[in-house]
Every structure is written in C-alpha cells, then in structure tokens.
mmCIF file of C-alpha atoms and ligand atoms in Angstrom:
data_model
loop_
_atom_site.group_PDB
_atom_site.id
_atom_site.type_symbol
_atom_site.label_atom_id
_atom_site.label_comp_id
_atom_site.label_asym_id
_atom_site.label_seq_id
_atom_site.Cartn_x
_atom_site.Cartn_y
_atom_site.Cartn_z
ATOM 1 C CA MET Z 207 195.221 117.632 189.965
ATOM 2 C CA LYS Z 208 195.645 114.753 187.830
ATOM 3 C CA THR Z 209 196.248 112.295 189.566
ATOM 4 C CA ASN Z 210 198.467 109.389 187.979
ATOM 5 C CA CYS Z 211 196.594 106.735 190.049
ATOM 6 C CA ASP Z 212 195.057 104.088 188.586
ATOM 7 C CA LYS Z 213 192.327 102.520 190.716
ATOM 8 C CA THR Z 214 192.573 99.167 189.302
ATOM 9 C CA VAL Z 215 196.261 98.441 188.920
ATOM 10 C CA TRP Z 216 195.777 97.350 192.701
ATOM 11 C CA ILE Z 217 192.113 96.173 192.421
ATOM 12 C CA ARG Z 218 193.800 94.042 190.197
ATOM 13 C CA GLY Z 219 197.331 93.667 191.767
ATOM 14 C CA GLY Z 220 200.025 93.577 189.635
ATOM 15 C CA CYS Z 221 201.587 97.321 189.846
ATOM 16 C CA GLN Z 222 203.876 98.964 188.227
ATOM 17 C CA CYS Z 223 204.279 102.490 189.021
ATOM 18 C CA GLU Z 224 208.693 101.597 189.431
ATOM 19 C CA ILE Z 225 208.242 103.372 186.219
ATOM 20 C CA THR Z 226 206.214 105.447 186.384
ATOM 21 C CA PRO Z 227 207.387 109.375 186.125
ATOM 22 C CA GLN Z 228 208.089 110.182 189.421
ATOM 23 C CA PRO Z 229 205.734 113.555 190.235
ATOM 24 C CA VAL Z 230 207.211 116.362 190.470
ATOM 25 C CA GLY Z 231 207.054 117.935 194.905
ATOM 26 C CA ARG Z 232 205.768 116.966 197.314
ATOM 27 C CA ILE Z 233 205.052 113.401 197.923
ATOM 28 C CA TRP Z 234 202.153 112.433 200.548
ATOM 29 C CA ARG Z 235 201.851 108.895 202.694
ATOM 30 C CA PHE Z 236 199.194 108.213 204.726
ATOM 31 C CA VAL Z 237 197.180 105.588 206.789
ATOM 32 C CA LEU Z 238 193.007 107.004 207.183
ATOM 33 C CA LEU Z 239 191.783 105.850 210.047
ATOM 34 C CA GLY Z 240 188.430 105.883 212.084
ATOM 35 C CA ALA Z 241 185.072 104.333 211.567
ATOM 36 C CA PRO Z 242 182.825 103.477 209.160
ATOM 37 C CA GLY Z 243 181.319 105.922 207.141
ATOM 38 C CA VAL Z 244 183.398 108.870 208.408
ATOM 39 C CA GLY Z 245 184.185 109.951 205.210
ATOM 40 C CA LYS Z 246 187.627 108.451 204.877
ATOM 41 C CA GLY Z 247 186.991 107.211 200.517
ATOM 42 C CA SER Z 248 184.929 110.700 200.207
ATOM 43 C CA GLN Z 249 188.324 112.401 201.897
ATOM 44 C CA ALA Z 250 190.704 109.797 200.433
ATOM 45 C CA GLU Z 251 189.671 109.923 196.636
ATOM 46 C CA LEU Z 252 189.530 114.448 197.527
ATOM 47 C CA LEU Z 253 193.401 114.169 199.040
ATOM 48 C CA SER Z 254 193.760 111.993 195.627
ATOM 49 C CA GLU Z 255 192.960 114.074 193.643
ATOM 50 C CA LYS Z 256 194.168 117.312 195.508
ATOM 51 C CA LEU Z 257 197.266 116.287 195.798
ATOM 52 C CA GLY Z 258 198.464 113.424 192.702
ATOM 53 C CA ILE Z 259 198.330 110.923 195.348
ATOM 54 C CA CYS Z 260 196.858 107.596 195.142
ATOM 55 C CA GLN Z 261 193.255 106.228 197.419
ATOM 56 C CA LEU Z 262 194.544 102.190 197.984
ATOM 57 C CA CYS Z 263 190.534 100.935 199.873
ATOM 58 C CA THR Z 264 190.861 97.057 200.851
ATOM 59 C CA GLY Z 265 187.267 97.214 200.359
ATOM 60 C CA ASP Z 266 187.249 98.179 196.325
ATOM 61 C CA ILE Z 267 189.521 95.016 196.173
ATOM 62 C CA PHE Z 268 186.488 92.875 197.809
ATOM 63 C CA ARG Z 269 184.144 94.822 195.822
ATOM 64 C CA SER Z 270 185.957 94.269 192.987
ATOM 65 C CA ILE Z 271 184.748 90.278 192.705
ATOM 66 C CA LYS Z 272 181.393 90.832 192.433
ATOM 67 C CA HIS Z 273 182.354 92.175 188.405
ATOM 68 C CA LEU Z 274 185.152 89.554 188.136
ATOM 69 C CA PRO Z 275 184.227 86.274 185.785
ATOM 70 C CA GLU Z 276 183.849 83.394 188.110
ATOM 71 C CA SER Z 277 187.144 81.596 186.805
ATOM 72 C CA ASP Z 278 188.964 84.168 188.523
ATOM 73 C CA ILE Z 279 187.173 84.425 191.822
ATOM 74 C CA THR Z 280 189.531 82.549 193.824
ATOM 75 C CA PRO Z 281 188.607 80.435 197.615
ATOM 76 C CA ALA Z 282 190.394 83.441 199.596
ATOM 77 C CA LEU Z 283 188.693 86.416 197.627
ATOM 78 C CA LYS Z 284 185.278 84.538 197.791
ATOM 79 C CA LEU Z 285 185.419 84.119 201.856
ATOM 80 C CA ALA Z 286 186.074 87.716 201.730
ATOM 81 C CA TYR Z 287 183.698 89.413 200.309
ATOM 82 C CA ASP Z 288 180.834 87.031 202.566
ATOM 83 C CA TYR Z 289 182.890 87.882 205.565
ATOM 84 C CA MET Z 290 182.110 92.095 203.832
ATOM 85 C CA ALA Z 291 178.441 91.259 202.821
ATOM 86 C CA ARG Z 292 177.520 90.225 206.637
ATOM 87 C CA GLY Z 293 179.837 93.708 207.833
ATOM 88 C CA GLU Z 294 181.975 91.264 208.719
ATOM 89 C CA LEU Z 295 185.831 91.904 209.026
ATOM 90 C CA VAL Z 296 187.926 89.562 206.416
ATOM 91 C CA PRO Z 297 190.473 87.916 208.334
ATOM 92 C CA ASP Z 298 193.499 89.041 209.394
ATOM 93 C CA ASP Z 299 195.145 86.350 207.165
ATOM 94 C CA ILE Z 300 193.226 87.284 204.596
ATOM 95 C CA VAL Z 301 193.913 90.518 204.152
ATOM 96 C CA ILE Z 302 197.292 90.839 205.228
ATOM 97 C CA LYS Z 303 198.258 88.292 201.531
ATOM 98 C CA ILE Z 304 196.222 89.497 200.239
ATOM 99 C CA VAL Z 305 197.689 93.484 200.853
ATOM 100 C CA ARG Z 306 200.840 91.760 200.555
ATOM 101 C CA GLU Z 307 200.166 91.101 196.655
ATOM 102 C CA ARG Z 308 200.445 94.416 196.417
ATOM 103 C CA ILE Z 309 203.838 95.113 198.757
ATOM 104 C CA LYS Z 310 204.979 97.533 195.074
ATOM 105 C CA CYS Z 311 201.973 100.139 195.347
ATOM 106 C CA LEU Z 312 203.031 101.082 198.964
ATOM 107 C CA LYS Z 313 206.632 102.364 197.233
ATOM 108 C CA CYS Z 314 204.436 104.516 194.983
ATOM 109 C CA PRO Z 315 205.737 107.679 193.242
ATOM 110 C CA ASN Z 316 202.920 109.283 193.443
ATOM 111 C CA GLY Z 317 202.440 108.649 197.598
ATOM 112 C CA TYR Z 318 199.634 106.882 198.918
ATOM 113 C CA ALA Z 319 196.271 107.652 200.812
ATOM 114 C CA LEU Z 320 196.184 103.716 202.552
ATOM 115 C CA ASP Z 321 192.246 103.503 202.961
ATOM 116 C CA GLY Z 322 190.603 100.429 205.599
ATOM 117 C CA PHE Z 323 193.736 99.617 205.414
ATOM 118 C CA PRO Z 324 194.884 98.531 208.800
ATOM 119 C CA ARG Z 325 191.899 97.975 210.702
ATOM 120 C CA THR Z 326 193.633 95.387 213.515
ATOM 121 C CA ILE Z 327 196.677 95.236 215.397
ATOM 122 C CA PRO Z 328 198.718 92.345 214.158
ATOM 123 C CA GLN Z 329 197.306 93.920 210.010
ATOM 124 C CA ALA Z 330 198.929 97.518 211.548
ATOM 125 C CA GLU Z 331 201.825 95.287 213.031
ATOM 126 C CA ALA Z 332 202.598 94.159 209.126
ATOM 127 C CA LEU Z 333 202.122 96.910 207.844
ATOM 128 C CA ASP Z 334 204.879 98.291 209.447
ATOM 129 C CA GLN Z 335 206.916 95.432 208.081
ATOM 130 C CA MET Z 336 205.757 96.125 205.154
ATOM 131 C CA LEU Z 337 207.125 99.670 204.734
ATOM 132 C CA ARG Z 338 209.766 98.555 206.284
ATOM 133 C CA GLU Z 339 210.721 95.982 203.303
ATOM 134 C CA SER Z 340 209.374 98.386 201.126
ATOM 135 C CA ASN Z 341 211.384 101.311 203.246
ATOM 136 C CA VAL Z 342 209.152 104.107 203.373
ATOM 137 C CA LYS Z 343 208.291 105.967 206.274
ATOM 138 C CA LEU Z 344 204.416 107.642 206.979
ATOM 139 C CA ASP Z 345 203.874 111.460 206.459
ATOM 140 C CA ALA Z 346 200.239 111.085 208.955
ATOM 141 C CA VAL Z 347 198.259 108.488 210.075
ATOM 142 C CA ILE Z 348 195.057 110.593 209.953
ATOM 143 C CA ASN Z 349 191.882 109.760 212.829
ATOM 144 C CA LEU Z 350 188.790 110.800 211.041
ATOM 145 C CA THR Z 351 186.145 111.381 213.897
ATOM 146 C CA MET Z 352 182.070 112.451 213.439
ATOM 147 C CA PRO Z 353 179.222 112.198 216.607
ATOM 148 C CA GLU Z 354 177.845 108.157 216.004
ATOM 149 C CA GLU Z 355 174.057 109.009 214.698
ATOM 150 C CA GLU Z 356 175.986 111.562 212.668
ATOM 151 C CA ILE Z 357 177.852 108.317 210.887
ATOM 152 C CA ILE Z 358 174.423 105.824 210.894
ATOM 153 C CA GLU Z 359 173.152 108.655 208.677
ATOM 154 C CA ARG Z 360 175.604 109.705 206.140
ATOM 155 C CA LEU Z 361 176.142 105.603 205.894
ATOM 156 C CA SER Z 362 172.156 105.185 205.397
ATOM 157 C CA SER Z 363 172.324 107.381 202.351
ATOM 158 C CA ARG Z 364 175.546 106.624 200.991
ATOM 159 C CA ARG Z 365 175.420 104.740 196.905
ATOM 160 C CA ILE Z 366 178.957 103.856 195.433
ATOM 161 C CA CYS Z 367 178.923 103.498 191.592
ATOM 162 C CA SER Z 368 179.014 99.736 189.557
ATOM 163 C CA LYS Z 369 181.585 100.755 188.191
ATOM 164 C CA CYS Z 370 183.950 103.833 188.743
ATOM 165 C CA GLY Z 371 183.515 102.701 191.946
ATOM 166 C CA ALA Z 372 182.306 107.244 192.858
ATOM 167 C CA ILE Z 373 180.922 107.932 195.928
ATOM 168 C CA TYR Z 374 177.011 109.763 196.538
ATOM 169 C CA ASN Z 375 175.152 110.752 199.109
ATOM 170 C CA LEU Z 376 171.293 111.554 198.425
ATOM 171 C CA LYS Z 377 171.233 113.824 201.229
ATOM 172 C CA ASN Z 378 174.805 116.225 200.851
ATOM 173 C CA LYS Z 379 176.200 114.676 197.718
ATOM 174 C CA PRO Z 380 173.741 113.749 195.203
ATOM 175 C CA PRO Z 381 174.037 112.779 191.932
ATOM 176 C CA LYS Z 382 173.114 115.102 188.973
ATOM 177 C CA ILE Z 383 170.597 111.985 187.506
ATOM 178 C CA PRO Z 384 168.828 110.272 189.976
ATOM 179 C CA GLY Z 385 170.895 105.894 190.533
ATOM 180 C CA LYS Z 386 173.238 107.414 187.843
ATOM 181 C CA CYS Z 387 176.770 107.701 188.461
ATOM 182 C CA ASP Z 388 178.086 111.875 187.226
ATOM 183 C CA LEU Z 389 180.876 110.283 186.312
ATOM 184 C CA CYS Z 390 180.590 107.175 184.102
ATOM 185 C CA GLY Z 391 176.336 107.092 183.485
ATOM 186 C CA ALA Z 392 176.695 103.159 184.772
ATOM 187 C CA ASP Z 393 174.298 102.141 187.539
ATOM 188 C CA LEU Z 394 174.602 103.860 191.928
ATOM 189 C CA TYR Z 395 174.231 101.043 193.690
ATOM 190 C CA GLN Z 396 174.340 100.761 198.063
ATOM 191 C CA ARG Z 397 176.534 98.700 199.617
ATOM 192 C CA GLU Z 398 174.856 95.146 200.865
ATOM 193 C CA ASP Z 399 177.463 96.694 204.197
ATOM 194 C CA ASP Z 400 175.626 100.383 204.804
ATOM 195 C CA LYS Z 401 171.566 98.193 205.073
ATOM 196 C CA PRO Z 402 171.246 98.492 208.668
ATOM 197 C CA GLU Z 403 171.487 95.343 210.113
ATOM 198 C CA ALA Z 404 175.370 95.906 209.113
ATOM 199 C CA ILE Z 405 176.073 98.881 210.342
ATOM 200 C CA LYS Z 406 175.140 98.316 213.885
ATOM 201 C CA VAL Z 407 177.764 95.163 212.871
ATOM 202 C CA ARG Z 408 180.471 97.566 211.643
ATOM 203 C CA MET Z 409 179.625 99.858 214.209
ATOM 204 C CA GLU Z 410 180.445 96.794 216.564
ATOM 205 C CA ILE Z 411 183.953 95.983 215.126
ATOM 206 C CA TYR Z 412 184.970 99.083 214.618
ATOM 207 C CA GLN Z 413 184.668 99.729 218.731
ATOM 208 C CA LYS Z 414 186.346 96.537 219.481
ATOM 209 C CA THR Z 415 188.783 95.696 216.860
ATOM 210 C CA THR Z 416 189.525 98.665 214.898
ATOM 211 C CA ALA Z 417 189.541 101.236 217.353
ATOM 212 C CA PRO Z 418 192.832 100.280 219.274
ATOM 213 C CA LEU Z 419 194.662 101.689 216.416
ATOM 214 C CA ILE Z 420 193.867 104.763 217.205
ATOM 215 C CA ASP Z 421 196.475 104.364 221.278
ATOM 216 C CA TYR Z 422 198.633 102.507 218.646
ATOM 217 C CA TYR Z 423 200.050 105.654 216.688
ATOM 218 C CA SER Z 424 199.686 107.744 219.118
ATOM 219 C CA LYS Z 425 202.163 106.161 220.886
ATOM 220 C CA LYS Z 426 204.156 105.993 217.851
ATOM 221 C CA GLY Z 427 202.993 109.406 217.704
ATOM 222 C CA GLU Z 428 201.872 109.270 213.662
ATOM 223 C CA LEU Z 429 198.591 109.725 213.977
ATOM 224 C CA VAL Z 430 196.228 112.731 213.696
ATOM 225 C CA THR Z 431 192.531 113.283 214.756
ATOM 226 C CA ILE Z 432 190.586 115.062 212.832
ATOM 227 C CA ASP Z 433 186.398 116.252 212.342
ATOM 228 C CA GLY Z 434 184.845 114.815 210.412
ATOM 229 C CA SER Z 435 182.022 116.470 210.049
ATOM 230 C CA GLY Z 436 180.695 118.817 207.239
ATOM 231 C CA THR Z 437 181.335 118.615 204.090
ATOM 232 C CA VAL Z 438 184.619 116.387 202.349
ATOM 233 C CA PHE Z 439 185.910 120.304 201.534
ATOM 234 C CA ASP Z 440 185.465 121.255 205.220
ATOM 235 C CA THR Z 441 187.383 118.188 206.579
ATOM 236 C CA TYR Z 442 190.677 118.794 204.348
ATOM 237 C CA LYS Z 443 190.492 122.500 204.620
ATOM 238 C CA ARG Z 444 191.131 120.888 208.405
ATOM 239 C CA LEU Z 445 193.701 118.668 206.676
ATOM 240 C CA LYS Z 446 195.661 121.082 205.651
ATOM 241 C CA ALA Z 447 195.357 123.151 208.963
ATOM 242 C CA ALA Z 448 197.143 120.388 210.972
ATOM 243 C CA LEU Z 449 198.911 118.986 208.441
ATOM 244 C CA ASP Z 450 201.126 120.979 206.081
ATOM 245 C CA VAL Z 451 203.019 123.445 208.062
ATOM 246 C CA ASN Z 452 205.069 124.321 204.158
ATOM 247 C CA GLY Z 453 202.195 125.433 202.634
ATOM 248 C CA GLU Z 454 202.754 122.354 199.976
ATOM 249 C CA MET Z 455 199.572 121.503 199.917
ATOM 250 C CA PRO Z 456 196.727 123.099 197.461
ATOM 251 C CA ASP Z 457 193.817 125.010 199.445
HETATM 252 P P1 LIG N 1347 185.970 99.810 203.260
HETATM 253 O O1 LIG N 1347 185.148 99.503 202.298
HETATM 254 O O2 LIG N 1347 186.875 100.055 204.298
HETATM 255 O O3 LIG N 1347 184.122 100.009 204.454
HETATM 256 O O4 LIG N 1347 184.946 98.743 203.693
HETATM 257 C C1 LIG N 1347 183.998 97.120 203.667
HETATM 258 C C2 LIG N 1347 184.015 96.138 204.043
HETATM 259 O O5 LIG N 1347 185.755 95.234 203.376
HETATM 260 C C3 LIG N 1347 184.603 95.861 205.767
HETATM 261 O O6 LIG N 1347 183.676 96.324 206.132
HETATM 262 C C4 LIG N 1347 184.799 94.766 205.505
HETATM 263 O O7 LIG N 1347 184.510 93.811 205.408
HETATM 264 C C5 LIG N 1347 186.063 94.654 204.343
HETATM 265 N N1 LIG N 1347 187.527 95.341 204.747
HETATM 266 C C6 LIG N 1347 187.918 95.638 204.846
HETATM 267 N N2 LIG N 1347 189.393 95.984 204.712
HETATM 268 C C7 LIG N 1347 189.243 95.588 205.809
HETATM 269 C C8 LIG N 1347 190.466 95.321 206.688
HETATM 270 N N3 LIG N 1347 191.269 96.194 206.351
HETATM 271 N N4 LIG N 1347 190.349 94.298 207.168
HETATM 272 C C9 LIG N 1347 189.475 93.365 207.160
HETATM 273 N N5 LIG N 1347 187.975 93.143 206.875
HETATM 274 C C10 LIG N 1347 187.941 95.076 205.633
#
C-alpha cells in the first residue's frame, strides 16, 4: 500500500493531515516499545508500507538537526542532538515539548506507529494526556523483544540513508551498491549512537528508564509482546497473528 504519510511533516512539525482524505479501511494506532536495535524502526517502516500508516519517530526529528541550516537550529534542538550523539536520552521536558508541537499528528487519519516515544513514564503520561485531548485511543503497545547479543550485532551493522532515513543492515539487508541508498542514491552513514561506546550507554539506559514502561502498559492492558528476532517480515507475521483478529491486515 502507498502511504499518504509524509515523514517530513512530522520531522518539521506543522501537520496538515486533518485535510488529508480519510483512507478506506481500518485505522491502526500503535506504540512500538523495545530495546535499541530490536527493530522498532524497521517494523514501523514495514507497518507504514503494509497498513498505510505514518511512522512517527522522535529519533528522526533529532537526527534531522544534522541537515538543518544553522539558522533553524533552536537551542533546544541543539541540546537534544548533543544528548543523542552521546547515546543518552533527551530530557523529558524537551521531548514532550517537541511532540506536543506535533500533537495534530496524533489525530492523523492514516493512523500511525509511534516509534521511540514514549521512552519514560513521564513521557507515557504525557502521551496519555495528548491522546485524551485528541480523543483517540491506541490499538496496542507492541513490545518487541530479542536476546541482547543479537541486538548488539544488529546495531553495529546498521546503516542509515543520510537523505531519506531508510534503514539498512550490512548483514541481512545490505544496500545494492555499497554505501548508497537503494531508494534515493544518497550516502549511507553509521549513526553516532550505533558506535560501540554509545551502544553500551543506550542498553543501560533502556533497562533503567524504558523497561518500566512494559509494566505501565501491561497494567493498562495495552501491551502485546512480540518476538523481534529473524527478519522484519517474520516479526510482522507474529504481530499480525497476535493483533489481527478480524483479518484486516494484509499478509
Ligand atoms: P531512536 O531513533 O528511537 O533509536 O532514537 C535515537 C536517539 O534519540 C535516542 O538514543 C535518544 O538519544 C533520542 N531520543 C529519541 N526519542 C527519544 C525519547 N522519546 N526520549 C528521549 N530521547 C529520545
């Protein structure tokens, strides 16, 4: 399915989706949880393709700073980028402010997968509040899981397109031309926070701050845990088997 989703709208803010024609069929709204490298971004990309939903990734907003003209980089965005480059979480007040500026995206008529937000309990509470204000409900909070060794291997071989953000993996999803994006031909790069020192910091932070979200959403009855190992298609099949009781998701 061709998605109506324009990632740049989320990245830059200023959503106009209220005027987008309502798509036919079921609207899905998900949050994707899971340790760094478990495949949230790749799964969100596939869900976007299969279900026509938008991929709303807070990391994409922070990464885009690298490509903004100096004059557009606010002090808050600059600060956020520095936290990210060190592999640390961006402070809650900055992240919540940035998502709140994009609150219209939470009412998107295409549906969406929130990828990388929320990451802490205060962010989850802020999201609950924004969803209430927007009068929409999530279908599920998907918790992707995988053994730690597999995660570390995946992260160190991940490469990202510097222009369109497409995700590659040198081992199981290499680009056709080394170092170049299959989709737009731009150069691929390794994220600062996929380098070994930053991976270690991110895994520790995940255990401390993000893992409690599993308990939070499990108590709310919204959590669905899915094994994220194997290919992105293997994970999608498991996700469909767990969520698609009425046969509304394509194979
Ligand atoms: P991701 O693309 O989701 O792996 O995010 C990349 C980096 O952006 C993270 O390691 C954090 O530094 C920062 N980041 C993204 N989303 C959040 C968030 N919700 N809260 C705090 N930091 C975030």
